[in-house]
Short mmCIF file of C-alpha atoms in Angstrom, two decimals:
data_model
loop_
_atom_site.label_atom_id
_atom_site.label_comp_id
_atom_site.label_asym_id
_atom_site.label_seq_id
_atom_site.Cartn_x
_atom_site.Cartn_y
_atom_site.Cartn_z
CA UNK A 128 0.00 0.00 0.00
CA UNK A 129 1.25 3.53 -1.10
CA UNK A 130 1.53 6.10 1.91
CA UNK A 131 -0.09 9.73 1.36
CA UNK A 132 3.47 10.85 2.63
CA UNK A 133 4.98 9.34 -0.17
CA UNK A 134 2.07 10.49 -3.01
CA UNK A 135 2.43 14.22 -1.27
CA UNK A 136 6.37 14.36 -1.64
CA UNK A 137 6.42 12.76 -4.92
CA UNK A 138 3.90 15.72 -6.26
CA UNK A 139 5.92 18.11 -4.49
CA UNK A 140 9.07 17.21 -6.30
CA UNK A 141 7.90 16.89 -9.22
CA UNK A 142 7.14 20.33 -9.41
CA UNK A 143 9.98 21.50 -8.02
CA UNK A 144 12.14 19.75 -10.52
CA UNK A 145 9.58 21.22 -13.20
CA UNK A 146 10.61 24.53 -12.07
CA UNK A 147 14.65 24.04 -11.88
CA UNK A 148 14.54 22.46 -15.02
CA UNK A 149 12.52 25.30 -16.92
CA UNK A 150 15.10 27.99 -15.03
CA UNK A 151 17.32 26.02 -16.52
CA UNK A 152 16.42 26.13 -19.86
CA UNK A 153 15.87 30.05 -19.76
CA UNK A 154 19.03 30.40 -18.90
CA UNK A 155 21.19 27.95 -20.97
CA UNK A 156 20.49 27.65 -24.92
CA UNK A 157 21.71 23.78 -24.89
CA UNK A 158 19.74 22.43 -22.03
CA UNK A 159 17.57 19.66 -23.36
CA UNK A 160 14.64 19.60 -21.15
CA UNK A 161 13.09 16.82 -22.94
CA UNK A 162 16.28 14.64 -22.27
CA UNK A 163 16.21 15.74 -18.46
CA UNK A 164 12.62 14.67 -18.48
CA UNK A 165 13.79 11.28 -20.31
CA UNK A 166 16.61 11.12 -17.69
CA UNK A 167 14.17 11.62 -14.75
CA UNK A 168 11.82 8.59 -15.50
CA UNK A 169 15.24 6.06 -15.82
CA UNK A 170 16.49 7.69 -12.68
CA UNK A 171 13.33 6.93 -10.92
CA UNK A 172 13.62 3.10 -12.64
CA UNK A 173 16.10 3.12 -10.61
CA UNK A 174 14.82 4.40 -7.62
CA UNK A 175 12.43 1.34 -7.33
CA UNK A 176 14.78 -0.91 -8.28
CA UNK A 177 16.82 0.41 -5.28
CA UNK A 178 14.17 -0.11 -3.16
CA UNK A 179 13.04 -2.97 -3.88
CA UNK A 180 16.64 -4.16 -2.88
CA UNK A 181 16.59 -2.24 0.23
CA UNK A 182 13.56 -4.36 1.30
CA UNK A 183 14.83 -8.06 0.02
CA UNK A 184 18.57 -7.86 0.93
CA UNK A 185 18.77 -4.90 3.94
CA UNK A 186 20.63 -2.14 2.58
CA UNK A 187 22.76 1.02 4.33
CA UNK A 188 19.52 3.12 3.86
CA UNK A 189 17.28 1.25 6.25
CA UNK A 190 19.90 1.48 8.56
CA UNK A 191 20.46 5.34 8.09
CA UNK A 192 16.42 5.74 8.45
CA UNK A 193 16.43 3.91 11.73
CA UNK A 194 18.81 5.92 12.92
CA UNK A 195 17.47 9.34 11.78
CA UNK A 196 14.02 8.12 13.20
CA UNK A 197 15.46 7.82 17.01
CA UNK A 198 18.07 10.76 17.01
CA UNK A 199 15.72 13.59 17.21
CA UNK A 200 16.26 15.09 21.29
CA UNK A 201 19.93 15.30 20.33
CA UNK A 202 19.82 16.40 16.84
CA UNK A 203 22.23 19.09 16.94
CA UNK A 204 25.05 16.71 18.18
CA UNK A 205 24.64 14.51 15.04
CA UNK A 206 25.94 17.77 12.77
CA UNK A 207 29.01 16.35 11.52
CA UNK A 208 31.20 15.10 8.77
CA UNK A 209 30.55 11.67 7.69
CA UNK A 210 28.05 9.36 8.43
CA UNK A 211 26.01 10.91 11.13
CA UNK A 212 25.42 13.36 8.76
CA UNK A 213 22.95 11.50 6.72
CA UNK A 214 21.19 10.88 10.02
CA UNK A 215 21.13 14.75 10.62
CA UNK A 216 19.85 15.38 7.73
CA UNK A 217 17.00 13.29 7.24
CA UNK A 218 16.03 13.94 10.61
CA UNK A 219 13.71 16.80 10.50
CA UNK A 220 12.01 15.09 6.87
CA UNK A 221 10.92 12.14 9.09
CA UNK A 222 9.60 14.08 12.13
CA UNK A 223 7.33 15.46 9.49
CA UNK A 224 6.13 12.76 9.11
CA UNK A 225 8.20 11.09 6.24
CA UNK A 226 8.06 7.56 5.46
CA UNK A 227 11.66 4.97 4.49
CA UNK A 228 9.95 5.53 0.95
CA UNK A 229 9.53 8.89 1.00
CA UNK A 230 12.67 9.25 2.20
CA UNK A 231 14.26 6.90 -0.30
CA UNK A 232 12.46 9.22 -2.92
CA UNK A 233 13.71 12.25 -1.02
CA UNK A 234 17.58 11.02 -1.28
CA UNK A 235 17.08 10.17 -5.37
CA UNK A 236 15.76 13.24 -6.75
CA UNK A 237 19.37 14.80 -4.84
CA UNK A 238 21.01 12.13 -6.83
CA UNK A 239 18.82 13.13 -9.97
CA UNK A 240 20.17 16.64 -9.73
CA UNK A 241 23.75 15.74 -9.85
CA UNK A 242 22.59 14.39 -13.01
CA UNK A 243 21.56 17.37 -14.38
CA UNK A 244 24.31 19.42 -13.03
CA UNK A 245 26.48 16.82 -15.04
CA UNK A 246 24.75 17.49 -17.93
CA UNK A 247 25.81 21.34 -17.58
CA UNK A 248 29.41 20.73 -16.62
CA UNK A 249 29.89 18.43 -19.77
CA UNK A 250 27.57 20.67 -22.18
CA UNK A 251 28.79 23.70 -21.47
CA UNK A 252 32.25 23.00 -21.57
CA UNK A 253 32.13 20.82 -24.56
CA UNK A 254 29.40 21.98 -26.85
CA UNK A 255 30.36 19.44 -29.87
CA UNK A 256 28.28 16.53 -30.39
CA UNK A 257 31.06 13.03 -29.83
CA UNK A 258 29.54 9.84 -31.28
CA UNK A 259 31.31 6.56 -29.78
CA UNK A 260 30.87 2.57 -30.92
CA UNK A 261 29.82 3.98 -34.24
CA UNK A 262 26.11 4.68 -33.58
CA UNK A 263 26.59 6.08 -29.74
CA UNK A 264 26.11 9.97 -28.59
CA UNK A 265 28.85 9.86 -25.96
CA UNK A 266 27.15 13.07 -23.47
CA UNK A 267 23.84 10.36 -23.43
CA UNK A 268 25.73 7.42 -22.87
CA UNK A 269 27.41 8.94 -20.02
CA UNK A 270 24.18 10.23 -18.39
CA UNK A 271 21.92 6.13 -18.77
CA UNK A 272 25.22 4.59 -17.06
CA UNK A 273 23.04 2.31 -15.17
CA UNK A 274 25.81 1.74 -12.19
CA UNK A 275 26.06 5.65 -11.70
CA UNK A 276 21.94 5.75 -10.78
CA UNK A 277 21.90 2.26 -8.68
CA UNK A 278 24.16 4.01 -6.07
CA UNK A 279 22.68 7.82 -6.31
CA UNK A 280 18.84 6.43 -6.45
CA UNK A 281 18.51 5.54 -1.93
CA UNK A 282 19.22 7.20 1.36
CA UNK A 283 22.70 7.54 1.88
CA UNK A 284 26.07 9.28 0.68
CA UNK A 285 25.97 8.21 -2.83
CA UNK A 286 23.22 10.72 -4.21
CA UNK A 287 24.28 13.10 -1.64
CA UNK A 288 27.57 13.53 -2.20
CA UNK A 289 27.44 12.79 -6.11
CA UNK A 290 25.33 16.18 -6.03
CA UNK A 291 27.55 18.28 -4.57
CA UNK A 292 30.28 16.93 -6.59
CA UNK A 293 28.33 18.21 -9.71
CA UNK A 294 27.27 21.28 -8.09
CA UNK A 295 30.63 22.31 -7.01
CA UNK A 296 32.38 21.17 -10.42
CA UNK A 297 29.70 23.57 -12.31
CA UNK A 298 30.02 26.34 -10.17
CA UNK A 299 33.40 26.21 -10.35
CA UNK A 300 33.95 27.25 -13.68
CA UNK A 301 32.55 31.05 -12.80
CA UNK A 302 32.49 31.48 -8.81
CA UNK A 303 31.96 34.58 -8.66
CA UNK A 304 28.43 34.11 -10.67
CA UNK A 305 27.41 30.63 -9.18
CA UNK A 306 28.54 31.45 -5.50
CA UNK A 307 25.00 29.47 -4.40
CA UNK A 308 25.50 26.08 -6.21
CA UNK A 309 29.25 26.80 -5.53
CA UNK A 310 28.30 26.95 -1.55
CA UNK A 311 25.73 24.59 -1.12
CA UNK A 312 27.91 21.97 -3.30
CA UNK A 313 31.28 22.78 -1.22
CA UNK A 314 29.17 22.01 2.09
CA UNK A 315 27.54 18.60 0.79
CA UNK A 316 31.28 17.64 -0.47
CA UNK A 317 32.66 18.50 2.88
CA UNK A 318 30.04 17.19 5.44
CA UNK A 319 29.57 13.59 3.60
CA UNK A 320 33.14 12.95 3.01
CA UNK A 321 35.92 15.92 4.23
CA UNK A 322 39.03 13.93 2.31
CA UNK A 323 36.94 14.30 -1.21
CA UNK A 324 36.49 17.82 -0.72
CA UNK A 325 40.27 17.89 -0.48
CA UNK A 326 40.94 16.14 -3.55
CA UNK A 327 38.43 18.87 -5.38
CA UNK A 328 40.31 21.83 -4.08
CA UNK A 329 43.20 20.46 -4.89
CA UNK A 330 42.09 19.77 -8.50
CA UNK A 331 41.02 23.33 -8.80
CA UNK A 332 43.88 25.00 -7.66
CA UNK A 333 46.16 23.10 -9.90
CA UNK A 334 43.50 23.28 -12.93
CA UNK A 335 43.53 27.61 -11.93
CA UNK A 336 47.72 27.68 -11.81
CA UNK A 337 48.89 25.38 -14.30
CA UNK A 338 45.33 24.87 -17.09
CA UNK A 339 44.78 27.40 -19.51
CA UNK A 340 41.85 29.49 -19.82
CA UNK A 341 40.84 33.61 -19.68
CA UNK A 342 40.43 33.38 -15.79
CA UNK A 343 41.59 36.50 -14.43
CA UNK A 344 44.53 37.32 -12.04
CA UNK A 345 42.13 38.08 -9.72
CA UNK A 346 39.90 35.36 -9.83
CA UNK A 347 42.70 32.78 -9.45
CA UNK A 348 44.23 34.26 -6.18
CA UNK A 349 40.48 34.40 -4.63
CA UNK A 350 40.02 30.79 -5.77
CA UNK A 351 43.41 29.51 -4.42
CA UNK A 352 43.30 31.97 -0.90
CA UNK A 353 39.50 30.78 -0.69
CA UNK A 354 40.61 27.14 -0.89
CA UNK A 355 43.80 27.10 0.82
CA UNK A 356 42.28 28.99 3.98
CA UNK A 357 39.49 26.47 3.57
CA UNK A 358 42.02 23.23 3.81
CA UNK A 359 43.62 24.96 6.61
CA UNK A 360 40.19 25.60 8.71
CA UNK A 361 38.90 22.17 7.79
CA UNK A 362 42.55 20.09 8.22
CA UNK A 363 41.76 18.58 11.28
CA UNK A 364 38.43 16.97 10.16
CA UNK A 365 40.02 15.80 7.18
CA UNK A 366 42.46 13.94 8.63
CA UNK A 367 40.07 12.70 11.16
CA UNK A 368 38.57 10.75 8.25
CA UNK A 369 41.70 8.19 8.75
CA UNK A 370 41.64 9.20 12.52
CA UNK A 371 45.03 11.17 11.67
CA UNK A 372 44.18 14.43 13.57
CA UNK A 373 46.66 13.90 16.46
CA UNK A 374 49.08 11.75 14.85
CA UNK A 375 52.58 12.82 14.69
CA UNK A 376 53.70 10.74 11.56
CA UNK A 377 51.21 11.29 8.85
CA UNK A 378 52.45 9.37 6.30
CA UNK A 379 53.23 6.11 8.35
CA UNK A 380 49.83 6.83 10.22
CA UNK A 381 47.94 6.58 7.12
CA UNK A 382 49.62 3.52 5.71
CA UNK A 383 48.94 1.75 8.78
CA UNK A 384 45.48 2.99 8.56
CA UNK A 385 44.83 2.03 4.62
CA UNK A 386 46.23 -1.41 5.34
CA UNK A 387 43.72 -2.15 8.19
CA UNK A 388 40.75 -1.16 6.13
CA UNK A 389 42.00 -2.84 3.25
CA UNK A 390 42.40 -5.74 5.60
CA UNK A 391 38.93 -5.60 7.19
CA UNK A 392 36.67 -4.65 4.05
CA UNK A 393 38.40 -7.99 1.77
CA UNK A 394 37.29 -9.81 4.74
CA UNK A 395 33.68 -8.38 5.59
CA UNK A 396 32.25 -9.44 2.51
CA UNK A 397 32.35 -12.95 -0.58
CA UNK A 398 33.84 -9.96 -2.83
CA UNK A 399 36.72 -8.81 -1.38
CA UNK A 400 39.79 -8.94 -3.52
CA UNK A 401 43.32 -8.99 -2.19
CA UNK A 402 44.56 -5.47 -3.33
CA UNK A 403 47.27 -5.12 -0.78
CA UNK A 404 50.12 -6.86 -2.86
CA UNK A 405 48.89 -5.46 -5.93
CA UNK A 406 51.44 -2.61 -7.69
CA UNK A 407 49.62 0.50 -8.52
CA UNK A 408 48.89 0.62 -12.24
CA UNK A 409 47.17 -2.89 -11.01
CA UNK A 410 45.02 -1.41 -7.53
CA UNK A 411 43.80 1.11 -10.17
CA UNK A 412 43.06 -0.64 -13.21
CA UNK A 413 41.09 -2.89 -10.37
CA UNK A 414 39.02 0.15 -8.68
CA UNK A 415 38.32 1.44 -12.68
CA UNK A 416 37.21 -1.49 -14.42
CA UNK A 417 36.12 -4.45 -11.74
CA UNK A 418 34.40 -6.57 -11.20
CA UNK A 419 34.72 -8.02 -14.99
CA UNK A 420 32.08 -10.90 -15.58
CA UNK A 421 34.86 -13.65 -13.96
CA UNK A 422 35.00 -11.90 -10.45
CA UNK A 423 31.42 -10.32 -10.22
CA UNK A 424 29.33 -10.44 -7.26
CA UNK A 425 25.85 -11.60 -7.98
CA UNK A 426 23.41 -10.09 -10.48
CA UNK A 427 24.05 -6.26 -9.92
CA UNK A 428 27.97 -7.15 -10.42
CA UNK A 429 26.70 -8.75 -13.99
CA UNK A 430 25.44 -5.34 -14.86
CA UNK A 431 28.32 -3.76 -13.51
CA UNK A 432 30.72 -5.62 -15.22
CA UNK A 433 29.15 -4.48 -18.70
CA UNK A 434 29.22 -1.06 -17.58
CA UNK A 435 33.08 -1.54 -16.35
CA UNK A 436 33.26 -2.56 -20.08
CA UNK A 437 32.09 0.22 -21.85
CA UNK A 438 34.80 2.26 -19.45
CA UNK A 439 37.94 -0.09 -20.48
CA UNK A 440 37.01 0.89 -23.80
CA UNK A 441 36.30 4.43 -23.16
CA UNK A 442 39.37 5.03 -21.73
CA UNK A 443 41.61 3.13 -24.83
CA UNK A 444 40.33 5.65 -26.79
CA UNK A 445 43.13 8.06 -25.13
CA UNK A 446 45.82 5.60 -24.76
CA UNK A 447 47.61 7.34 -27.57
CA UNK A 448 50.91 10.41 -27.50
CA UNK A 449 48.30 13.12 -28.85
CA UNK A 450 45.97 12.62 -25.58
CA UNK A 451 49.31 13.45 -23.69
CA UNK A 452 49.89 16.72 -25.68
CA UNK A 453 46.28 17.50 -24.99
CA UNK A 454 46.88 16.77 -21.51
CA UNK A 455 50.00 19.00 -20.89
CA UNK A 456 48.39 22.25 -23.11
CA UNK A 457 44.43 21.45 -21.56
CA UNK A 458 42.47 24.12 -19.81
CA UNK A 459 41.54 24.97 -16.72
CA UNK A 460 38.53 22.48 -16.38
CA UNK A 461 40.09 19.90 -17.93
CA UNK A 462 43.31 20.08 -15.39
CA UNK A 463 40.80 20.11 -12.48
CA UNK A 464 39.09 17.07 -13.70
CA UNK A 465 41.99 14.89 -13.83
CA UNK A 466 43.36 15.82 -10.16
CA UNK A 467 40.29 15.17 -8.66
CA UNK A 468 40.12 12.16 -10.92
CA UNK A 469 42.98 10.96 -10.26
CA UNK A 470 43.69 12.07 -6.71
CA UNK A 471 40.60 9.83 -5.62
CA UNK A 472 41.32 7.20 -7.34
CA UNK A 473 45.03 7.31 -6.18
CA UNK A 474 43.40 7.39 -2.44
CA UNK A 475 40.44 5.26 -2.63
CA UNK A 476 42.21 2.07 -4.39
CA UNK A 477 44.58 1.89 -0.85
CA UNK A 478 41.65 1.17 1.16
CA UNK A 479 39.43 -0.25 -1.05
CA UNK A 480 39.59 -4.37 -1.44
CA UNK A 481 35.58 -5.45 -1.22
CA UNK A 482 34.18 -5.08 -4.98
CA UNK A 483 30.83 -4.49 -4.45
CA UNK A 484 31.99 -1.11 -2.18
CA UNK A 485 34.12 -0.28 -5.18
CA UNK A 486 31.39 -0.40 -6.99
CA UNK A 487 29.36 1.93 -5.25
CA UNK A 488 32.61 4.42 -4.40
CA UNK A 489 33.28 5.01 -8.13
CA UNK A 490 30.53 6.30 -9.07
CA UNK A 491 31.02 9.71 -7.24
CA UNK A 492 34.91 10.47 -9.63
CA UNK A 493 33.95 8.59 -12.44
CA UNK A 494 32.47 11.48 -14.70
CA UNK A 495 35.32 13.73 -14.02
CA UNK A 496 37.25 10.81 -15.73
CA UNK A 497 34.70 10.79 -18.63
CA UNK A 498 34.91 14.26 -18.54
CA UNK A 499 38.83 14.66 -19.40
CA UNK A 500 37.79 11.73 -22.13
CA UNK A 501 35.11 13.50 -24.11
CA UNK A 502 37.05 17.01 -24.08
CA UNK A 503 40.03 14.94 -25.46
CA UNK A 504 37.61 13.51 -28.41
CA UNK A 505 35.44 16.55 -28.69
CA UNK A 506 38.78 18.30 -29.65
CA UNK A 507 39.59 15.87 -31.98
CA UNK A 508 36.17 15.58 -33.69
CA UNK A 509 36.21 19.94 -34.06
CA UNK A 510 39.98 19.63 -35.96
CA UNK A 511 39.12 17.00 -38.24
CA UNK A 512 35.88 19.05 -38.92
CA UNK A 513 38.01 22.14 -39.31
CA UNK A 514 40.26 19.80 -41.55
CA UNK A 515 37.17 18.97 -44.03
CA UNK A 516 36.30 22.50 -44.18
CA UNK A 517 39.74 23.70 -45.38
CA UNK A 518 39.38 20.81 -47.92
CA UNK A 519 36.42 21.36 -49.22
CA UNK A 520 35.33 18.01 -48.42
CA UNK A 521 31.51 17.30 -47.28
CA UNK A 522 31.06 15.36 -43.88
CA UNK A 523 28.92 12.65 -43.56
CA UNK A 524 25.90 13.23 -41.34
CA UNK A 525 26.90 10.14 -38.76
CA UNK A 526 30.12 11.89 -37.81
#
């Protein structure tokens, strides 16, 4: 039976998503509205599906709902980083009088939005149509990846902090326009998971000093002071992540701490791998493109594995010496993108060795990984284009 709580919120969202979405479209010539629409209804596929999954197997979310259901008399003490902020924040929703589906619901249209703030970070920075696999539009692939909505579609820090992510990333681009989505994407970053938020001002202040782009003089020293007094403030709950804030060896601290979650997560579950031996090219080939058909864990690893295909071949596409002399000459965004890309994945492959929670961790860096790939093949596309033209030469429709 379907609770009024539920019928009430899902009205309620979906106009509020018809408003943000026609805002959108005012102000951005490219938004597709149609395709958001398109990409709402999968999301919410999802969404069940998610659900439904809750209920059979017992999921994080039920466990996050139980706990936001009983924390309400000390409320306050449950603001901060991590996982007790899920708790905090769903909270108030279920004093109103929320339901675990409502809830559930609640959590997936935040992971919808990172969607559609993915769509503007890729569209507006890449305005070129890329078609992939001969018949695919690479921007629409990207947004029906079917892993990326399984782990933003449910109560928890997957749609949560995969909003933020695509908040922050779009609002990063002008800051001093898009100081709301900049602010309100910083926070989500830095209360779910402080270390991320790291990686992503990292990313930009490398991207600002070292991409290239118009950004002003004074833009880039407000971005970098803004950021760097921002690590310093937040230091000591970023280390606290890998309970680091009163050590006196960092570096040792933290290997003893990767190898003890390594240890206990390949142990806590059928589909833990042994990363710990592994070199690095291996650990992050393994956090990229597992579990692959042979080592997948049940059915939702089967679909995984497909998707982990369609990256392995994604990512040959810049295995090549002119996506290096992109790399070295790419702007600003582009620079960003691969830090953060590769600054998570650097970190999360040391204490990741369970599949299935690599699975689910991915999904939040992945797109600035795609990202880096489609501005790579965009380029490409626009010179051999420009190449026709010089030639005279008509293009086919299909390219």
């Amino acid at each position: 039976m379907i609770d009024i709580d539920f019928v009430l919120t899902l009205i309620f969202l979906f106009f509020a998503n018809n408003f943000m979405l026609n805002n959108l479209a005012k102000k951005y010539s490219f938004f597709d509205k149609k395709l958001m629409m398109k990409l709402l209804w999968y999301h919410l596929s999802f969404f069940v599906i998610y659900f439904i999954y809750s209920l059979v197997y017992g999921t994080d979310a039920g466990i996050y709902y139980i706990e936001a259901s009983s924390i309400w008399d000390d409320w306050f003490i449950n603001f901060r980083t991590g996982t007790k902020f899920i708790s905090f924040f769903a909270a108030p929703f279920i004093q109103l009088g929320l339901s675990y589906s409502s809830m559930m619901l609640v959590f997936a249209w935040m992971g919808y939005i990172g969607f559609v703030y993915a769509y503007l970070y890729f569209k507006e920075n890449i305005p070129i149509n890329v078609i992939v696999f001969g018949r695919f539009d690479l921007l629409t692939l990207l947004l029906f990846l079917p892993n990326m909505h399984f782990w933003t579609a449910s109560l928890g820090k997957g749609s949560m902090i995969f909003m933020g992510l695509m908040l922050f990333t779009f609002a990063v681009k002008y800051p001093q326009k898009r100081v709301i989505p900049l602010i309100i994407g910083g926070f989500f970053i830095y209360m779910v998971r402080p270390h991320v938020m790291l990686f992503v001002l990292v990313g930009v202040m490398v991207g600002i000093l070292f991409g290239k782009g118009k950004t002003s003089i004074g833009i880039k020293l407000l971005v970098i002071v803004a950021s760097l007094g921002f690590l310093v403030a937040a230091s000591s709950s970023i280390l606290a992540v890998a309970k680091l804030e009163n050590s006196e060896n960092v570096v040792d601290d933290f290997e003893d701490f990767t190898q003890a979650s390594a240890s206990r997560l390949e142990s806590s579950a059928d589909s833990g791998v042994s990363m710990s031996n592994y070199a690095l090219p291996l650990k992050l080939f393994t956090f990229w493109f597992r579990p692959l058909f042979i080592d997948s864990p049940g059915l939702v690893g089967q679909f995984s594995s497909i998707e982990n295909l369609i990256y392995l071949l994604l990512f040959a596409k810049i295995m090549n010496m002119r996506f290096v002399r992109f790399i070295l000459k790419a702007p600003y965004m582009v620079k960003m993108s691969a830090i953060v890309f590769l600054l998570s994945s650097f970190a999360l492959t040391f204490v990741m060795s369970n599949l299935g929670i690599i699975m689910r961790q991915k999904s939040m860096v992945m797109y600035f990984g795609f990202f880096v790939i489609y501005y790579f093949l965009g380029l490409e596309k626009w010179k051999y284009l420009e190449k026709m033209k010089q030639k005279n030469i008509s293009i086919p429709e299909a390219v």
